[in-house]
JSON list of C-alpha atoms in Angstrom, two decimals:
[
{"chain": "F", "resi": 1, "resn": "MET", "atom": "CA", "xyz": [-122.61, -27.38, 105.86]},
{"chain": "F", "resi": 2, "resn": "GLY", "atom": "CA", "xyz": [-121.45, -30.00, 103.40]},
{"chain": "F", "resi": 3, "resn": "LYS", "atom": "CA", "xyz": [-120.36, -29.13, 99.88]},
{"chain": "F", "resi": 4, "resn": "PRO", "atom": "CA", "xyz": [-120.82, -25.56, 98.57]},
{"chain": "F", "resi": 5, "resn": "ASN", "atom": "CA", "xyz": [-123.54, -25.12, 95.94]},
{"chain": "F", "resi": 6, "resn": "ASP", "atom": "CA", "xyz": [-124.85, -28.66, 96.48]},
{"chain": "F", "resi": 7, "resn": "PRO", "atom": "CA", "xyz": [-128.26, -28.45, 98.21]},
{"chain": "F", "resi": 8, "resn": "LYS", "atom": "CA", "xyz": [-128.91, -32.18, 97.81]},
{"chain": "F", "resi": 9, "resn": "TYR", "atom": "CA", "xyz": [-125.70, -33.08, 99.62]},
{"chain": "F", "resi": 10, "resn": "GLN", "atom": "CA", "xyz": [-126.27, -30.40, 102.26]},
{"chain": "F", "resi": 11, "resn": "LYS", "atom": "CA", "xyz": [-129.69, -31.90, 103.00]},
{"chain": "F", "resi": 12, "resn": "LYS", "atom": "CA", "xyz": [-128.00, -35.26, 103.42]},
{"chain": "F", "resi": 13, "resn": "VAL", "atom": "CA", "xyz": [-125.76, -33.78, 106.12]},
{"chain": "F", "resi": 14, "resn": "ILE", "atom": "CA", "xyz": [-128.70, -32.12, 107.87]},
{"chain": "F", "resi": 15, "resn": "ARG", "atom": "CA", "xyz": [-130.74, -35.34, 107.80]},
{"chain": "F", "resi": 16, "resn": "ALA", "atom": "CA", "xyz": [-127.81, -37.21, 109.33]},
{"chain": "F", "resi": 17, "resn": "ALA", "atom": "CA", "xyz": [-127.69, -34.63, 112.11]},
{"chain": "F", "resi": 18, "resn": "PHE", "atom": "CA", "xyz": [-131.42, -34.95, 112.79]},
{"chain": "F", "resi": 19, "resn": "ASN", "atom": "CA", "xyz": [-131.09, -38.74, 112.89]},
{"chain": "F", "resi": 20, "resn": "LEU", "atom": "CA", "xyz": [-128.97, -38.30, 116.01]},
{"chain": "F", "resi": 21, "resn": "LEU", "atom": "CA", "xyz": [-132.12, -37.19, 117.82]},
{"chain": "F", "resi": 22, "resn": "GLU", "atom": "CA", "xyz": [-133.38, -40.75, 117.56]},
{"chain": "F", "resi": 23, "resn": "ALA", "atom": "CA", "xyz": [-130.64, -42.02, 119.88]},
{"chain": "F", "resi": 24, "resn": "LYS", "atom": "CA", "xyz": [-132.05, -43.53, 123.08]},
{"chain": "F", "resi": 25, "resn": "SER", "atom": "CA", "xyz": [-129.44, -41.80, 125.22]},
{"chain": "F", "resi": 26, "resn": "GLY", "atom": "CA", "xyz": [-127.07, -38.91, 124.87]},
{"chain": "F", "resi": 27, "resn": "PRO", "atom": "CA", "xyz": [-125.19, -36.75, 124.37]},
{"chain": "F", "resi": 28, "resn": "VAL", "atom": "CA", "xyz": [-124.15, -38.27, 121.04]},
{"chain": "F", "resi": 29, "resn": "LEU", "atom": "CA", "xyz": [-120.97, -37.42, 119.14]},
{"chain": "F", "resi": 30, "resn": "GLU", "atom": "CA", "xyz": [-120.77, -39.19, 115.81]},
{"chain": "F", "resi": 31, "resn": "ASP", "atom": "CA", "xyz": [-118.64, -38.63, 112.70]},
{"chain": "F", "resi": 32, "resn": "PHE", "atom": "CA", "xyz": [-120.40, -38.05, 109.40]},
{"chain": "F", "resi": 33, "resn": "SER", "atom": "CA", "xyz": [-119.99, -41.09, 107.15]},
{"chain": "F", "resi": 34, "resn": "ASP", "atom": "CA", "xyz": [-118.54, -39.21, 104.15]},
{"chain": "F", "resi": 35, "resn": "VAL", "atom": "CA", "xyz": [-115.16, -37.53, 103.94]},
{"chain": "F", "resi": 36, "resn": "ILE", "atom": "CA", "xyz": [-115.36, -34.17, 102.18]},
{"chain": "F", "resi": 37, "resn": "PRO", "atom": "CA", "xyz": [-112.08, -33.43, 100.36]},
{"chain": "F", "resi": 38, "resn": "VAL", "atom": "CA", "xyz": [-110.11, -30.51, 101.78]},
{"chain": "F", "resi": 39, "resn": "LYS", "atom": "CA", "xyz": [-107.25, -28.89, 99.88]},
{"chain": "F", "resi": 40, "resn": "HIS", "atom": "CA", "xyz": [-103.96, -28.65, 101.75]},
{"chain": "F", "resi": 41, "resn": "GLY", "atom": "CA", "xyz": [-105.63, -29.27, 105.11]},
{"chain": "F", "resi": 42, "resn": "ARG", "atom": "CA", "xyz": [-107.89, -26.20, 104.86]},
{"chain": "F", "resi": 43, "resn": "MET", "atom": "CA", "xyz": [-111.61, -25.71, 104.31]},
{"chain": "F", "resi": 44, "resn": "GLY", "atom": "CA", "xyz": [-111.00, -22.45, 102.48]},
{"chain": "F", "resi": 45, "resn": "TYR", "atom": "CA", "xyz": [-108.52, -19.99, 101.06]},
{"chain": "F", "resi": 46, "resn": "ALA", "atom": "CA", "xyz": [-105.75, -18.35, 103.08]},
{"chain": "F", "resi": 47, "resn": "LEU", "atom": "CA", "xyz": [-103.49, -15.58, 101.84]},
{"chain": "F", "resi": 48, "resn": "PRO", "atom": "CA", "xyz": [-99.89, -16.49, 101.03]},
{"chain": "F", "resi": 49, "resn": "VAL", "atom": "CA", "xyz": [-97.66, -15.19, 103.81]},
{"chain": "F", "resi": 50, "resn": "ASP", "atom": "CA", "xyz": [-95.58, -13.16, 101.36]},
{"chain": "F", "resi": 51, "resn": "LEU", "atom": "CA", "xyz": [-98.60, -11.41, 99.83]},
{"chain": "F", "resi": 52, "resn": "VAL", "atom": "CA", "xyz": [-98.34, -8.25, 101.90]},
{"chain": "F", "resi": 53, "resn": "THR", "atom": "CA", "xyz": [-98.97, -4.73, 100.64]},
{"chain": "F", "resi": 54, "resn": "LYS", "atom": "CA", "xyz": [-96.82, -1.93, 102.02]},
{"chain": "F", "resi": 55, "resn": "VAL", "atom": "CA", "xyz": [-98.25, 1.55, 102.48]},
{"chain": "F", "resi": 56, "resn": "SER", "atom": "CA", "xyz": [-95.61, 2.88, 100.09]},
{"chain": "F", "resi": 57, "resn": "GLU", "atom": "CA", "xyz": [-96.95, 0.54, 97.38]},
{"chain": "F", "resi": 58, "resn": "ILE", "atom": "CA", "xyz": [-100.60, 1.61, 97.54]},
{"chain": "F", "resi": 59, "resn": "GLY", "atom": "CA", "xyz": [-100.43, 4.41, 94.98]},
{"chain": "F", "resi": 60, "resn": "ASP", "atom": "CA", "xyz": [-103.43, 6.47, 93.85]},
{"chain": "F", "resi": 61, "resn": "VAL", "atom": "CA", "xyz": [-106.35, 5.39, 96.03]},
{"chain": "F", "resi": 62, "resn": "ASP", "atom": "CA", "xyz": [-108.92, 7.29, 93.96]},
{"chain": "F", "resi": 63, "resn": "GLN", "atom": "CA", "xyz": [-107.82, 5.50, 90.80]},
{"chain": "F", "resi": 64, "resn": "LEU", "atom": "CA", "xyz": [-107.96, 2.15, 92.57]},
{"chain": "F", "resi": 65, "resn": "LEU", "atom": "CA", "xyz": [-111.43, 3.01, 93.86]},
{"chain": "F", "resi": 66, "resn": "GLU", "atom": "CA", "xyz": [-112.61, 3.74, 90.32]},
{"chain": "F", "resi": 67, "resn": "GLU", "atom": "CA", "xyz": [-111.28, 0.37, 89.18]},
{"chain": "F", "resi": 68, "resn": "VAL", "atom": "CA", "xyz": [-113.09, -1.41, 92.01]},
{"chain": "F", "resi": 69, "resn": "GLU", "atom": "CA", "xyz": [-116.32, 0.41, 91.24]},
{"chain": "F", "resi": 70, "resn": "ALA", "atom": "CA", "xyz": [-115.99, -0.69, 87.61]},
{"chain": "F", "resi": 71, "resn": "GLU", "atom": "CA", "xyz": [-115.51, -4.29, 88.76]},
{"chain": "F", "resi": 72, "resn": "VAL", "atom": "CA", "xyz": [-118.55, -4.09, 91.01]},
{"chain": "F", "resi": 73, "resn": "SER", "atom": "CA", "xyz": [-120.63, -2.82, 88.11]},
{"chain": "F", "resi": 74, "resn": "SER", "atom": "CA", "xyz": [-119.38, -5.55, 85.76]},
{"chain": "F", "resi": 75, "resn": "LEU", "atom": "CA", "xyz": [-120.35, -8.27, 88.25]},
{"chain": "F", "resi": 76, "resn": "HIS", "atom": "CA", "xyz": [-123.83, -6.95, 88.96]},
{"chain": "F", "resi": 77, "resn": "SER", "atom": "CA", "xyz": [-125.68, -9.02, 86.37]},
{"chain": "F", "resi": 78, "resn": "ALA", "atom": "CA", "xyz": [-124.03, -12.27, 87.49]},
{"chain": "F", "resi": 79, "resn": "TYR", "atom": "CA", "xyz": [-124.70, -11.47, 91.15]},
{"chain": "F", "resi": 80, "resn": "VAL", "atom": "CA", "xyz": [-128.40, -10.75, 90.53]},
{"chain": "F", "resi": 81, "resn": "SER", "atom": "CA", "xyz": [-128.78, -13.89, 88.43]},
{"chain": "F", "resi": 82, "resn": "GLY", "atom": "CA", "xyz": [-126.99, -16.00, 91.02]},
{"chain": "F", "resi": 83, "resn": "LYS", "atom": "CA", "xyz": [-129.14, -14.61, 93.81]},
{"chain": "F", "resi": 84, "resn": "ALA", "atom": "CA", "xyz": [-132.29, -15.44, 91.84]},
{"chain": "F", "resi": 85, "resn": "PHE", "atom": "CA", "xyz": [-131.01, -18.93, 91.03]},
{"chain": "F", "resi": 86, "resn": "ARG", "atom": "CA", "xyz": [-130.17, -19.76, 94.65]},
{"chain": "F", "resi": 87, "resn": "GLY", "atom": "CA", "xyz": [-133.09, -17.87, 96.13]},
{"chain": "F", "resi": 88, "resn": "ARG", "atom": "CA", "xyz": [-130.83, -16.27, 98.72]},
{"chain": "F", "resi": 89, "resn": "THR", "atom": "CA", "xyz": [-127.67, -14.24, 99.26]},
{"chain": "F", "resi": 90, "resn": "THR", "atom": "CA", "xyz": [-125.10, -13.85, 102.01]},
{"chain": "F", "resi": 91, "resn": "VAL", "atom": "CA", "xyz": [-124.63, -10.18, 101.10]},
{"chain": "F", "resi": 92, "resn": "GLY", "atom": "CA", "xyz": [-126.34, -7.71, 103.43]},
{"chain": "F", "resi": 93, "resn": "ALA", "atom": "CA", "xyz": [-124.66, -7.80, 106.83]},
{"chain": "F", "resi": 94, "resn": "SER", "atom": "CA", "xyz": [-123.56, -4.18, 106.46]},
{"chain": "F", "resi": 95, "resn": "GLU", "atom": "CA", "xyz": [-127.06, -3.05, 105.41]},
{"chain": "F", "resi": 96, "resn": "MET", "atom": "CA", "xyz": [-125.42, -0.77, 102.84]},
{"chain": "F", "resi": 97, "resn": "PRO", "atom": "CA", "xyz": [-126.02, -0.62, 99.07]},
{"chain": "F", "resi": 98, "resn": "ILE", "atom": "CA", "xyz": [-123.39, -2.65, 97.24]},
{"chain": "F", "resi": 99, "resn": "LYS", "atom": "CA", "xyz": [-122.25, 0.34, 95.19]},
{"chain": "F", "resi": 100, "resn": "GLU", "atom": "CA", "xyz": [-121.33, 2.20, 98.40]},
{"chain": "F", "resi": 101, "resn": "LEU", "atom": "CA", "xyz": [-119.09, -0.53, 99.83]},
{"chain": "F", "resi": 102, "resn": "PRO", "atom": "CA", "xyz": [-115.85, 0.30, 97.95]},
{"chain": "F", "resi": 103, "resn": "ASN", "atom": "CA", "xyz": [-115.97, 3.98, 98.88]},
{"chain": "F", "resi": 104, "resn": "PHE", "atom": "CA", "xyz": [-116.43, 3.16, 102.58]},
{"chain": "F", "resi": 105, "resn": "ILE", "atom": "CA", "xyz": [-113.30, 0.98, 102.49]},
{"chain": "F", "resi": 106, "resn": "ALA", "atom": "CA", "xyz": [-111.35, 3.52, 100.45]},
{"chain": "F", "resi": 107, "resn": "ALA", "atom": "CA", "xyz": [-112.02, 6.21, 103.06]},
{"chain": "F", "resi": 108, "resn": "PHE", "atom": "CA", "xyz": [-110.12, 4.15, 105.64]},
{"chain": "F", "resi": 109, "resn": "VAL", "atom": "CA", "xyz": [-107.29, 3.58, 103.17]},
{"chain": "F", "resi": 110, "resn": "LYS", "atom": "CA", "xyz": [-107.02, 7.37, 102.87]},
{"chain": "F", "resi": 111, "resn": "GLY", "atom": "CA", "xyz": [-106.66, 7.61, 106.64]},
{"chain": "F", "resi": 112, "resn": "GLN", "atom": "CA", "xyz": [-110.20, 8.78, 107.26]},
{"chain": "F", "resi": 113, "resn": "LYS", "atom": "CA", "xyz": [-112.86, 7.29, 109.51]},
{"chain": "F", "resi": 114, "resn": "PRO", "atom": "CA", "xyz": [-116.25, 7.73, 107.83]},
{"chain": "F", "resi": 115, "resn": "ASN", "atom": "CA", "xyz": [-119.43, 7.85, 109.84]},
{"chain": "F", "resi": 116, "resn": "SER", "atom": "CA", "xyz": [-121.26, 4.57, 110.04]},
{"chain": "F", "resi": 117, "resn": "PRO", "atom": "CA", "xyz": [-124.66, 4.80, 108.35]},
{"chain": "F", "resi": 118, "resn": "ARG", "atom": "CA", "xyz": [-126.14, 2.48, 110.98]},
{"chain": "F", "resi": 119, "resn": "LYS", "atom": "CA", "xyz": [-127.32, 3.40, 114.43]},
{"chain": "F", "resi": 120, "resn": "GLY", "atom": "CA", "xyz": [-125.61, 1.41, 117.16]},
{"chain": "F", "resi": 121, "resn": "VAL", "atom": "CA", "xyz": [-122.77, 0.24, 114.91]},
{"chain": "F", "resi": 122, "resn": "THR", "atom": "CA", "xyz": [-119.61, 2.34, 114.95]},
{"chain": "F", "resi": 123, "resn": "ALA", "atom": "CA", "xyz": [-117.32, 2.80, 111.95]},
{"chain": "F", "resi": 124, "resn": "ILE", "atom": "CA", "xyz": [-114.80, 0.02, 112.57]},
{"chain": "F", "resi": 125, "resn": "PRO", "atom": "CA", "xyz": [-117.27, -2.82, 113.25]},
{"chain": "F", "resi": 126, "resn": "GLN", "atom": "CA", "xyz": [-119.16, -1.56, 110.21]},
{"chain": "F", "resi": 127, "resn": "LEU", "atom": "CA", "xyz": [-115.94, -1.74, 108.19]},
{"chain": "F", "resi": 128, "resn": "LYS", "atom": "CA", "xyz": [-115.63, -5.44, 108.96]},
{"chain": "F", "resi": 129, "resn": "LEU", "atom": "CA", "xyz": [-119.18, -6.05, 107.73]},
{"chain": "F", "resi": 130, "resn": "VAL", "atom": "CA", "xyz": [-118.56, -3.98, 104.60]},
{"chain": "F", "resi": 131, "resn": "VAL", "atom": "CA", "xyz": [-115.49, -6.05, 103.74]},
{"chain": "F", "resi": 132, "resn": "GLU", "atom": "CA", "xyz": [-117.47, -9.25, 104.27]},
{"chain": "F", "resi": 133, "resn": "ASP", "atom": "CA", "xyz": [-120.27, -8.02, 102.02]},
{"chain": "F", "resi": 134, "resn": "LEU", "atom": "CA", "xyz": [-117.93, -6.98, 99.23]},
{"chain": "F", "resi": 135, "resn": "ASN", "atom": "CA", "xyz": [-116.15, -10.34, 99.36]},
{"chain": "F", "resi": 136, "resn": "ALA", "atom": "CA", "xyz": [-119.47, -12.20, 99.35]},
{"chain": "F", "resi": 137, "resn": "TYR", "atom": "CA", "xyz": [-120.75, -10.14, 96.41]},
{"chain": "F", "resi": 138, "resn": "TYR", "atom": "CA", "xyz": [-117.71, -10.99, 94.29]},
{"chain": "F", "resi": 139, "resn": "THR", "atom": "CA", "xyz": [-117.76, -14.64, 95.35]},
{"chain": "F", "resi": 140, "resn": "GLU", "atom": "CA", "xyz": [-121.45, -15.19, 94.62]},
{"chain": "F", "resi": 141, "resn": "ALA", "atom": "CA", "xyz": [-121.18, -13.48, 91.24]},
{"chain": "F", "resi": 142, "resn": "ARG", "atom": "CA", "xyz": [-118.17, -15.56, 90.20]},
{"chain": "F", "resi": 143, "resn": "MET", "atom": "CA", "xyz": [-119.68, -18.80, 91.51]},
{"chain": "F", "resi": 144, "resn": "TYR", "atom": "CA", "xyz": [-122.73, -18.29, 89.31]},
{"chain": "F", "resi": 145, "resn": "GLU", "atom": "CA", "xyz": [-120.99, -16.87, 86.26]},
{"chain": "F", "resi": 146, "resn": "ASP", "atom": "CA", "xyz": [-118.32, -19.58, 85.98]},
{"chain": "F", "resi": 147, "resn": "ASN", "atom": "CA", "xyz": [-120.01, -22.39, 87.95]},
{"chain": "F", "resi": 148, "resn": "ILE", "atom": "CA", "xyz": [-117.15, -22.53, 90.47]},
{"chain": "F", "resi": 149, "resn": "ASP", "atom": "CA", "xyz": [-117.50, -23.90, 93.99]},
{"chain": "F", "resi": 150, "resn": "ASP", "atom": "CA", "xyz": [-113.80, -24.32, 94.82]},
{"chain": "F", "resi": 151, "resn": "PHE", "atom": "CA", "xyz": [-113.05, -21.74, 97.49]},
{"chain": "F", "resi": 152, "resn": "GLU", "atom": "CA", "xyz": [-109.32, -22.00, 96.87]},
{"chain": "F", "resi": 153, "resn": "ILE", "atom": "CA", "xyz": [-109.88, -20.81, 93.30]},
{"chain": "F", "resi": 154, "resn": "LEU", "atom": "CA", "xyz": [-112.39, -18.17, 94.35]},
{"chain": "F", "resi": 155, "resn": "GLY", "atom": "CA", "xyz": [-110.12, -16.91, 97.12]},
{"chain": "F", "resi": 156, "resn": "LYS", "atom": "CA", "xyz": [-107.09, -16.71, 94.88]},
{"chain": "F", "resi": 157, "resn": "TRP", "atom": "CA", "xyz": [-109.08, -14.78, 92.29]},
{"chain": "F", "resi": 158, "resn": "PHE", "atom": "CA", "xyz": [-110.55, -12.31, 94.77]},
{"chain": "F", "resi": 159, "resn": "TRP", "atom": "CA", "xyz": [-107.49, -11.64, 96.92]},
{"chain": "F", "resi": 160, "resn": "GLU", "atom": "CA", "xyz": [-104.69, -12.00, 94.39]},
{"chain": "F", "resi": 161, "resn": "GLU", "atom": "CA", "xyz": [-106.27, -10.85, 91.12]},
{"chain": "F", "resi": 162, "resn": "SER", "atom": "CA", "xyz": [-109.25, -8.56, 91.67]},
{"chain": "F", "resi": 163, "resn": "LYS", "atom": "CA", "xyz": [-109.03, -4.83, 92.28]},
{"chain": "F", "resi": 164, "resn": "ALA", "atom": "CA", "xyz": [-111.31, -5.24, 95.29]},
{"chain": "F", "resi": 165, "resn": "GLY", "atom": "CA", "xyz": [-108.81, -7.62, 96.86]},
{"chain": "F", "resi": 166, "resn": "LYS", "atom": "CA", "xyz": [-106.06, -5.08, 96.19]},
{"chain": "F", "resi": 167, "resn": "LEU", "atom": "CA", "xyz": [-108.13, -2.38, 97.90]},
{"chain": "F", "resi": 168, "resn": "ILE", "atom": "CA", "xyz": [-108.65, -4.49, 101.01]},
{"chain": "F", "resi": 169, "resn": "LEU", "atom": "CA", "xyz": [-104.96, -5.42, 101.15]},
{"chain": "F", "resi": 170, "resn": "ALA", "atom": "CA", "xyz": [-104.25, -1.68, 101.05]},
{"chain": "F", "resi": 171, "resn": "LEU", "atom": "CA", "xyz": [-106.70, -1.29, 103.93]},
{"chain": "F", "resi": 172, "resn": "GLU", "atom": "CA", "xyz": [-104.77, -3.93, 105.83]},
{"chain": "F", "resi": 173, "resn": "ALA", "atom": "CA", "xyz": [-101.48, -2.10, 105.27]},
{"chain": "F", "resi": 174, "resn": "VAL", "atom": "CA", "xyz": [-102.85, 1.25, 106.44]},
{"chain": "F", "resi": 175, "resn": "SER", "atom": "CA", "xyz": [-104.61, -0.30, 109.43]},
{"chain": "F", "resi": 176, "resn": "LEU", "atom": "CA", "xyz": [-101.43, -1.93, 110.72]},
{"chain": "F", "resi": 177, "resn": "GLU", "atom": "CA", "xyz": [-99.81, 1.51, 110.93]},
{"chain": "F", "resi": 178, "resn": "SER", "atom": "CA", "xyz": [-102.88, 3.22, 112.35]},
{"chain": "F", "resi": 179, "resn": "GLU", "atom": "CA", "xyz": [-102.90, 4.79, 115.79]},
{"chain": "F", "resi": 180, "resn": "ASP", "atom": "CA", "xyz": [-106.37, 3.33, 116.27]},
{"chain": "F", "resi": 181, "resn": "LYS", "atom": "CA", "xyz": [-105.89, 0.27, 118.47]},
{"chain": "F", "resi": 182, "resn": "VAL", "atom": "CA", "xyz": [-109.22, -1.31, 117.51]},
{"chain": "F", "resi": 183, "resn": "LEU", "atom": "CA", "xyz": [-108.48, -0.99, 113.80]},
{"chain": "F", "resi": 184, "resn": "ARG", "atom": "CA", "xyz": [-105.06, -2.60, 114.24]},
{"chain": "F", "resi": 185, "resn": "GLN", "atom": "CA", "xyz": [-106.54, -5.37, 116.34]},
{"chain": "F", "resi": 186, "resn": "ILE", "atom": "CA", "xyz": [-109.20, -6.49, 113.86]},
{"chain": "F", "resi": 187, "resn": "VAL", "atom": "CA", "xyz": [-106.49, -6.80, 111.21]},
{"chain": "F", "resi": 188, "resn": "GLU", "atom": "CA", "xyz": [-104.12, -8.72, 113.47]},
{"chain": "F", "resi": 189, "resn": "MET", "atom": "CA", "xyz": [-106.97, -11.08, 114.34]},
{"chain": "F", "resi": 190, "resn": "SER", "atom": "CA", "xyz": [-107.52, -11.81, 110.63]},
{"chain": "F", "resi": 191, "resn": "LEU", "atom": "CA", "xyz": [-110.99, -10.27, 110.64]},
{"chain": "F", "resi": 192, "resn": "ILE", "atom": "CA", "xyz": [-110.29, -8.24, 107.50]},
{"chain": "F", "resi": 193, "resn": "THR", "atom": "CA", "xyz": [-108.06, -10.54, 105.44]},
{"chain": "F", "resi": 194, "resn": "PRO", "atom": "CA", "xyz": [-107.95, -14.37, 105.54]},
{"chain": "F", "resi": 195, "resn": "ARG", "atom": "CA", "xyz": [-104.58, -14.91, 107.18]},
{"chain": "F", "resi": 196, "resn": "PHE", "atom": "CA", "xyz": [-105.66, -16.93, 110.20]},
{"chain": "F", "resi": 197, "resn": "TRP", "atom": "CA", "xyz": [-104.80, -20.28, 108.62]},
{"chain": "F", "resi": 198, "resn": "SER", "atom": "CA", "xyz": [-101.70, -19.09, 106.77]},
{"chain": "F", "resi": 199, "resn": "GLU", "atom": "CA", "xyz": [-98.30, -20.56, 107.55]},
{"chain": "F", "resi": 200, "resn": "GLY", "atom": "CA", "xyz": [-97.30, -17.80, 109.92]},
{"chain": "F", "resi": 201, "resn": "PRO", "atom": "CA", "xyz": [-98.17, -14.35, 111.31]},
{"chain": "F", "resi": 202, "resn": "LEU", "atom": "CA", "xyz": [-98.31, -11.28, 109.13]},
{"chain": "F", "resi": 203, "resn": "PRO", "atom": "CA", "xyz": [-94.91, -9.56, 109.17]},
{"chain": "F", "resi": 204, "resn": "GLY", "atom": "CA", "xyz": [-94.91, -6.58, 111.48]},
{"chain": "F", "resi": 205, "resn": "THR", "atom": "CA", "xyz": [-97.83, -7.69, 113.63]},
{"chain": "F", "resi": 206, "resn": "SER", "atom": "CA", "xyz": [-98.04, -8.97, 117.17]},
{"chain": "F", "resi": 207, "resn": "ALA", "atom": "CA", "xyz": [-99.91, -12.04, 115.90]},
{"chain": "F", "resi": 208, "resn": "SER", "atom": "CA", "xyz": [-102.47, -11.54, 118.65]},
{"chain": "F", "resi": 209, "resn": "GLY", "atom": "CA", "xyz": [-105.05, -13.39, 116.61]},
{"chain": "F", "resi": 210, "resn": "TRP", "atom": "CA", "xyz": [-103.04, -16.62, 116.49]}
]
């Protein structure tokens, strides 16, 4: 709500919302007085349409996994410091240790379906939460380390430059060719990669999420 990493401004937005309760009649629909700049008509990053990994391009998954694990380790200090600085974190939806997230994703890339460690949550819904946690971990670490709050920059770094982004794009490629209908569907609905606001549907999909 409001600008990222700007608690003072976010409180301003919340106060404006609470002020609506003082209206003598309702319902009330009122625009916020400030205009928050949005890049290219979006509130966040979206993958370029042509950034698509093919299954034939994935290569050695174990090597890629090792590279992601090394990245995760290198970001740990910045993540912990950022969490302490903000007093909160968005990581934790999967309820899995951060160091276990890459391996869970890699198992799907290898064509496996690992058991979910959580009762009542099956493997594929858990996969979505794992991807979200890994993305959040990288984002929070980079935001603190380099004092960045531009989600276009953060998104480009994660999805186009990091090994973790490469791993998830490999997951997307494998999922689109999977016989598992649910796995294909969560990819086509942009629940794994941020393609929902791209310029067009992912090549080879039914675009059911559009």
